[in-house]
């Protein structure tokens, strides 16, 4: 089982940037993804990255603004978030799956505790 710990959330104004980190122990062979959940809404896929750093995939609303990357030496996955919008406000979760391509939360077997991102207008 992969153990995941997120960090890096916070509060920023619209147009600002944040960097989320996910420390993943035992992640060999797992694809890691980021999901988010806003108040009163379901868990939404944001991005994923394969074990080797490829492939990467993003939901349309974050393309061109968010970048996912992996530092395998540090067992860490990073989500760089730029030009943030109030609609990005949510709890962000790191998750792991054995699948090689999925955006469905049900396919991810391990989850972190989440980190809050708040974007004010």
Short mmCIF file of N, CA and C in Angstrom, two decimals:
data_model
loop_
_atom_site.label_atom_id
_atom_site.label_comp_id
_atom_site.label_asym_id
_atom_site.label_seq_id
_atom_site.Cartn_x
_atom_site.Cartn_y
_atom_site.Cartn_z
N UNK A 1 0.85 -1.20 0.00
CA UNK A 1 0.00 0.00 0.00
C UNK A 1 0.88 1.24 0.00
N UNK A 2 0.51 2.21 -0.82
CA UNK A 2 1.27 3.45 -0.91
C UNK A 2 0.81 4.40 0.19
N UNK A 3 1.76 5.02 0.87
CA UNK A 3 1.45 6.03 1.87
C UNK A 3 1.68 7.41 1.25
N UNK A 4 0.68 8.28 1.35
CA UNK A 4 0.73 9.58 0.69
C UNK A 4 0.51 10.69 1.71
N UNK A 5 1.35 11.74 1.62
CA UNK A 5 1.21 12.90 2.50
C UNK A 5 1.34 14.16 1.65
N UNK A 6 0.26 14.96 1.63
CA UNK A 6 0.28 16.21 0.86
C UNK A 6 0.76 17.37 1.72
N UNK A 7 1.30 18.38 1.05
CA UNK A 7 1.65 19.63 1.71
C UNK A 7 1.64 20.75 0.69
N UNK A 8 1.63 21.99 1.18
CA UNK A 8 1.78 23.13 0.28
C UNK A 8 0.52 23.91 0.00
N UNK A 9 -0.60 23.54 0.57
CA UNK A 9 -1.81 24.31 0.34
C UNK A 9 -1.73 25.67 1.02
N UNK A 10 -2.73 26.50 0.77
CA UNK A 10 -2.77 27.82 1.39
C UNK A 10 -3.81 28.70 0.75
N UNK A 11 -3.71 29.98 1.06
CA UNK A 11 -4.66 30.96 0.53
C UNK A 11 -3.93 31.98 -0.32
N UNK A 12 -4.46 32.24 -1.51
CA UNK A 12 -3.86 33.22 -2.42
C UNK A 12 -4.97 34.01 -3.09
N UNK A 13 -4.58 35.09 -3.70
CA UNK A 13 -5.53 35.86 -4.50
C UNK A 13 -5.54 35.32 -5.93
N UNK A 14 -6.62 35.61 -6.63
CA UNK A 14 -6.74 35.19 -8.03
C UNK A 14 -5.54 35.69 -8.83
N UNK A 15 -5.01 34.80 -9.67
CA UNK A 15 -3.82 35.12 -10.43
C UNK A 15 -2.54 34.66 -9.78
N UNK A 16 -2.63 34.26 -8.53
CA UNK A 16 -1.46 33.82 -7.80
C UNK A 16 -1.09 32.37 -8.09
N UNK A 17 -0.06 31.88 -7.38
CA UNK A 17 0.46 30.54 -7.60
C UNK A 17 0.64 29.80 -6.28
N UNK A 18 0.53 28.49 -6.36
CA UNK A 18 0.82 27.61 -5.24
C UNK A 18 1.49 26.35 -5.77
N UNK A 19 2.25 25.71 -4.89
CA UNK A 19 2.94 24.47 -5.25
C UNK A 19 2.57 23.41 -4.24
N UNK A 20 1.90 22.36 -4.69
CA UNK A 20 1.52 21.25 -3.83
C UNK A 20 2.53 20.11 -4.00
N UNK A 21 2.85 19.47 -2.88
CA UNK A 21 3.75 18.32 -2.90
C UNK A 21 3.04 17.10 -2.34
N UNK A 22 3.39 15.94 -2.88
CA UNK A 22 2.87 14.68 -2.38
C UNK A 22 4.04 13.74 -2.15
N UNK A 23 4.33 13.47 -0.89
CA UNK A 23 5.38 12.52 -0.55
C UNK A 23 4.79 11.12 -0.57
N UNK A 24 5.36 10.25 -1.39
CA UNK A 24 4.78 8.93 -1.62
C UNK A 24 5.78 7.85 -1.28
N UNK A 25 5.52 7.11 -0.23
CA UNK A 25 6.37 5.98 0.11
C UNK A 25 5.82 4.73 -0.55
N UNK A 26 6.71 3.89 -1.07
CA UNK A 26 6.29 2.65 -1.69
C UNK A 26 5.52 2.83 -2.99
N UNK A 27 5.87 3.86 -3.76
CA UNK A 27 5.08 4.17 -4.94
C UNK A 27 5.56 3.48 -6.22
N UNK A 28 6.53 2.60 -6.12
CA UNK A 28 7.04 1.95 -7.32
C UNK A 28 5.92 1.26 -8.09
N UNK A 29 5.81 1.58 -9.39
CA UNK A 29 4.80 0.96 -10.22
C UNK A 29 3.44 1.62 -10.16
N UNK A 30 3.26 2.60 -9.31
CA UNK A 30 1.98 3.29 -9.19
C UNK A 30 1.98 4.57 -10.00
N UNK A 31 0.84 4.89 -10.58
CA UNK A 31 0.61 6.19 -11.16
C UNK A 31 0.01 7.07 -10.07
N UNK A 32 0.47 8.31 -9.98
CA UNK A 32 -0.06 9.23 -8.97
C UNK A 32 -0.90 10.32 -9.62
N UNK A 33 -1.95 10.68 -8.93
CA UNK A 33 -2.83 11.71 -9.45
C UNK A 33 -3.22 12.71 -8.38
N UNK A 34 -3.75 13.83 -8.82
CA UNK A 34 -4.33 14.83 -7.94
C UNK A 34 -5.81 14.96 -8.24
N UNK A 35 -6.60 14.99 -7.18
CA UNK A 35 -8.02 15.26 -7.26
C UNK A 35 -8.32 16.45 -6.37
N UNK A 36 -9.49 17.03 -6.56
CA UNK A 36 -9.92 18.11 -5.67
C UNK A 36 -11.40 17.99 -5.40
N UNK A 37 -11.80 18.52 -4.25
CA UNK A 37 -13.20 18.48 -3.86
C UNK A 37 -13.58 19.81 -3.24
N UNK A 38 -14.48 20.51 -3.92
CA UNK A 38 -14.99 21.78 -3.41
C UNK A 38 -16.20 21.51 -2.52
N UNK A 39 -16.54 22.42 -1.63
CA UNK A 39 -17.68 22.22 -0.73
C UNK A 39 -18.96 21.93 -1.51
N UNK A 40 -19.64 20.86 -1.11
CA UNK A 40 -20.90 20.50 -1.75
C UNK A 40 -20.78 19.84 -3.10
N UNK A 41 -19.54 19.53 -3.52
CA UNK A 41 -19.34 18.91 -4.83
C UNK A 41 -18.61 17.59 -4.69
N UNK A 42 -18.63 16.81 -5.76
CA UNK A 42 -17.94 15.53 -5.77
C UNK A 42 -16.45 15.71 -6.00
N UNK A 43 -15.73 14.60 -5.85
CA UNK A 43 -14.29 14.63 -6.05
C UNK A 43 -13.99 14.68 -7.55
N UNK A 44 -13.16 15.65 -7.94
CA UNK A 44 -12.89 15.92 -9.35
C UNK A 44 -11.44 15.63 -9.69
N UNK A 45 -11.22 14.92 -10.80
CA UNK A 45 -9.87 14.65 -11.28
C UNK A 45 -9.20 15.96 -11.70
N UNK A 46 -7.92 16.10 -11.38
CA UNK A 46 -7.15 17.29 -11.79
C UNK A 46 -6.03 16.91 -12.76
N UNK A 47 -5.17 15.96 -12.35
CA UNK A 47 -4.03 15.59 -13.19
C UNK A 47 -3.47 14.26 -12.71
N UNK A 48 -2.76 13.54 -13.61
CA UNK A 48 -2.01 12.37 -13.17
C UNK A 48 -0.67 12.32 -13.89
N UNK A 49 0.23 11.52 -13.32
CA UNK A 49 1.54 11.31 -13.91
C UNK A 49 1.93 9.85 -13.73
N UNK A 50 2.48 9.25 -14.77
CA UNK A 50 2.89 7.86 -14.71
C UNK A 50 4.13 7.68 -13.85
N UNK A 51 4.41 6.43 -13.50
CA UNK A 51 5.54 6.12 -12.63
C UNK A 51 6.85 6.66 -13.18
N UNK A 52 7.03 6.57 -14.50
CA UNK A 52 8.28 7.01 -15.11
C UNK A 52 8.27 8.50 -15.44
N UNK A 53 7.20 9.18 -15.11
CA UNK A 53 7.06 10.59 -15.47
C UNK A 53 6.25 10.80 -16.73
N UNK A 54 5.84 9.68 -17.33
CA UNK A 54 5.02 9.71 -18.54
C UNK A 54 4.03 8.59 -18.48
N UNK A 55 2.78 8.78 -18.89
CA UNK A 55 2.24 10.02 -19.44
C UNK A 55 1.80 10.98 -18.35
N UNK A 56 1.45 12.17 -18.77
CA UNK A 56 0.75 13.12 -17.92
C UNK A 56 -0.56 13.48 -18.58
N UNK A 57 -1.52 13.83 -17.76
CA UNK A 57 -2.86 14.14 -18.29
C UNK A 57 -3.53 15.12 -17.34
N UNK A 58 -4.27 16.06 -17.90
CA UNK A 58 -4.91 17.10 -17.10
C UNK A 58 -6.38 17.24 -17.46
N UNK A 59 -7.18 17.64 -16.50
CA UNK A 59 -8.53 18.02 -16.83
C UNK A 59 -8.50 19.35 -17.59
N UNK A 60 -9.46 19.55 -18.46
CA UNK A 60 -9.42 20.71 -19.37
C UNK A 60 -9.32 22.04 -18.64
N UNK A 61 -9.97 22.16 -17.49
CA UNK A 61 -10.04 23.45 -16.82
C UNK A 61 -8.70 23.92 -16.25
N UNK A 62 -7.71 23.02 -16.15
CA UNK A 62 -6.42 23.41 -15.59
C UNK A 62 -5.29 23.38 -16.62
N UNK A 63 -5.58 22.92 -17.83
CA UNK A 63 -4.54 22.84 -18.86
C UNK A 63 -3.96 24.22 -19.12
N UNK A 64 -2.63 24.29 -19.20
CA UNK A 64 -1.95 25.56 -19.42
C UNK A 64 -1.70 26.35 -18.15
N UNK A 65 -2.31 25.93 -17.03
CA UNK A 65 -2.12 26.63 -15.75
C UNK A 65 -1.43 25.75 -14.71
N UNK A 66 -1.73 24.45 -14.73
CA UNK A 66 -1.17 23.52 -13.76
C UNK A 66 -0.15 22.63 -14.46
N UNK A 67 0.89 22.24 -13.71
CA UNK A 67 1.89 21.30 -14.23
C UNK A 67 2.18 20.26 -13.16
N UNK A 68 2.10 18.99 -13.55
CA UNK A 68 2.42 17.89 -12.64
C UNK A 68 3.78 17.34 -13.02
N UNK A 69 4.59 17.04 -12.00
CA UNK A 69 5.92 16.49 -12.25
C UNK A 69 6.28 15.55 -11.12
N UNK A 70 7.30 14.71 -11.36
CA UNK A 70 7.70 13.74 -10.36
C UNK A 70 9.20 13.81 -10.13
N UNK A 71 9.58 13.71 -8.89
CA UNK A 71 10.99 13.59 -8.50
C UNK A 71 11.14 12.22 -7.86
N UNK A 72 11.50 11.23 -8.67
CA UNK A 72 11.55 9.86 -8.17
C UNK A 72 12.62 9.67 -7.11
N UNK A 73 13.68 10.46 -7.19
CA UNK A 73 14.74 10.35 -6.19
C UNK A 73 14.22 10.73 -4.81
N UNK A 74 13.24 11.61 -4.78
CA UNK A 74 12.66 12.06 -3.51
C UNK A 74 11.29 11.44 -3.27
N UNK A 75 10.85 10.55 -4.19
CA UNK A 75 9.51 9.94 -4.07
C UNK A 75 8.44 11.01 -3.86
N UNK A 76 8.52 12.06 -4.65
CA UNK A 76 7.61 13.19 -4.50
C UNK A 76 6.99 13.56 -5.85
N UNK A 77 5.71 13.86 -5.81
CA UNK A 77 5.01 14.38 -6.98
C UNK A 77 4.58 15.81 -6.68
N UNK A 78 4.82 16.69 -7.62
CA UNK A 78 4.56 18.11 -7.45
C UNK A 78 3.43 18.55 -8.37
N UNK A 79 2.58 19.41 -7.87
CA UNK A 79 1.57 20.06 -8.71
C UNK A 79 1.80 21.57 -8.61
N UNK A 80 2.33 22.14 -9.68
CA UNK A 80 2.54 23.58 -9.75
C UNK A 80 1.26 24.21 -10.29
N UNK A 81 0.70 25.15 -9.55
CA UNK A 81 -0.57 25.77 -9.93
C UNK A 81 -0.34 27.26 -10.14
N UNK A 82 -0.54 27.73 -11.34
CA UNK A 82 -0.35 29.14 -11.69
C UNK A 82 -1.67 29.75 -12.16
N UNK A 83 -1.71 31.07 -12.12
CA UNK A 83 -2.89 31.80 -12.57
C UNK A 83 -4.16 31.21 -11.92
N UNK A 84 -4.11 31.06 -10.64
CA UNK A 84 -5.22 30.44 -9.92
C UNK A 84 -6.48 31.28 -10.00
N UNK A 85 -7.60 30.59 -10.01
CA UNK A 85 -8.91 31.22 -10.10
C UNK A 85 -9.74 30.82 -8.87
N UNK A 86 -10.72 31.64 -8.50
CA UNK A 86 -11.58 31.27 -7.35
C UNK A 86 -12.20 29.89 -7.51
N UNK A 87 -12.46 29.47 -8.74
CA UNK A 87 -13.05 28.16 -9.00
C UNK A 87 -12.09 27.01 -8.66
N UNK A 88 -10.83 27.32 -8.43
CA UNK A 88 -9.87 26.29 -8.04
C UNK A 88 -9.90 26.01 -6.54
N UNK A 89 -10.67 26.77 -5.81
CA UNK A 89 -10.78 26.57 -4.37
C UNK A 89 -11.36 25.20 -4.06
N UNK A 90 -10.62 24.42 -3.26
CA UNK A 90 -11.02 23.05 -2.93
C UNK A 90 -10.00 22.43 -2.00
N UNK A 91 -10.35 21.26 -1.48
CA UNK A 91 -9.35 20.42 -0.83
C UNK A 91 -8.73 19.55 -1.92
N UNK A 92 -7.42 19.57 -1.99
CA UNK A 92 -6.69 18.81 -3.00
C UNK A 92 -6.13 17.53 -2.39
N UNK A 93 -6.34 16.42 -3.07
CA UNK A 93 -5.91 15.11 -2.61
C UNK A 93 -4.93 14.49 -3.60
N UNK A 94 -3.90 13.87 -3.07
CA UNK A 94 -3.00 13.04 -3.85
C UNK A 94 -3.51 11.60 -3.75
N UNK A 95 -3.41 10.85 -4.84
CA UNK A 95 -3.91 9.49 -4.85
C UNK A 95 -3.04 8.62 -5.75
N UNK A 96 -3.08 7.31 -5.52
CA UNK A 96 -2.25 6.36 -6.26
C UNK A 96 -3.09 5.24 -6.84
N UNK A 97 -2.71 4.80 -8.04
CA UNK A 97 -3.42 3.72 -8.70
C UNK A 97 -2.45 2.83 -9.44
N UNK A 98 -2.82 1.57 -9.61
CA UNK A 98 -2.03 0.63 -10.41
C UNK A 98 -2.36 0.78 -11.90
N UNK A 99 -3.46 1.46 -12.18
CA UNK A 99 -3.86 1.66 -13.56
C UNK A 99 -2.84 2.51 -14.30
N UNK A 100 -2.75 2.32 -15.61
CA UNK A 100 -1.81 3.13 -16.41
C UNK A 100 -2.49 4.33 -17.06
N UNK A 101 -3.84 4.36 -16.98
CA UNK A 101 -4.57 5.51 -17.54
C UNK A 101 -5.98 5.49 -17.01
N UNK A 102 -6.27 6.35 -16.05
CA UNK A 102 -7.62 6.51 -15.55
C UNK A 102 -7.78 7.88 -14.88
N UNK A 103 -8.98 8.43 -14.96
CA UNK A 103 -9.30 9.67 -14.27
C UNK A 103 -10.40 9.45 -13.24
N UNK A 104 -10.76 8.18 -13.02
CA UNK A 104 -11.86 7.85 -12.10
C UNK A 104 -11.33 7.68 -10.69
N UNK A 105 -11.93 8.39 -9.75
CA UNK A 105 -11.50 8.31 -8.36
C UNK A 105 -11.59 6.88 -7.83
N UNK A 106 -12.57 6.11 -8.29
CA UNK A 106 -12.75 4.74 -7.77
C UNK A 106 -11.60 3.84 -8.14
N UNK A 107 -10.82 4.22 -9.14
CA UNK A 107 -9.69 3.39 -9.55
C UNK A 107 -8.42 3.65 -8.74
N UNK A 108 -8.45 4.68 -7.89
CA UNK A 108 -7.30 5.02 -7.07
C UNK A 108 -7.47 4.40 -5.70
N UNK A 109 -6.51 3.58 -5.29
CA UNK A 109 -6.66 2.77 -4.08
C UNK A 109 -6.07 3.42 -2.83
N UNK A 110 -5.18 4.37 -2.99
CA UNK A 110 -4.56 5.01 -1.83
C UNK A 110 -4.75 6.52 -1.95
N UNK A 111 -5.04 7.15 -0.79
CA UNK A 111 -5.33 8.58 -0.76
C UNK A 111 -4.59 9.25 0.39
N UNK A 112 -4.18 10.49 0.15
CA UNK A 112 -3.65 11.31 1.22
C UNK A 112 -4.76 11.96 2.01
N UNK A 113 -4.38 12.77 2.98
CA UNK A 113 -5.36 13.39 3.88
C UNK A 113 -5.95 14.66 3.30
N UNK A 114 -5.34 15.21 2.27
CA UNK A 114 -5.84 16.41 1.62
C UNK A 114 -5.19 17.68 2.15
N UNK A 115 -5.15 18.70 1.30
CA UNK A 115 -4.62 20.01 1.68
C UNK A 115 -5.52 21.08 1.07
N UNK A 116 -5.84 22.09 1.86
CA UNK A 116 -6.79 23.11 1.43
C UNK A 116 -6.12 24.17 0.55
N UNK A 117 -6.77 24.48 -0.55
CA UNK A 117 -6.37 25.59 -1.42
C UNK A 117 -7.54 26.56 -1.50
N UNK A 118 -7.29 27.81 -1.16
CA UNK A 118 -8.33 28.84 -1.20
C UNK A 118 -7.86 30.00 -2.06
N UNK A 119 -8.65 30.33 -3.07
CA UNK A 119 -8.32 31.42 -3.99
C UNK A 119 -9.41 32.48 -3.88
N UNK A 120 -9.01 33.67 -3.51
CA UNK A 120 -9.97 34.76 -3.35
C UNK A 120 -9.94 35.68 -4.58
N UNK A 121 -11.08 36.28 -4.84
CA UNK A 121 -11.18 37.15 -6.04
C UNK A 121 -10.79 38.58 -5.71
#
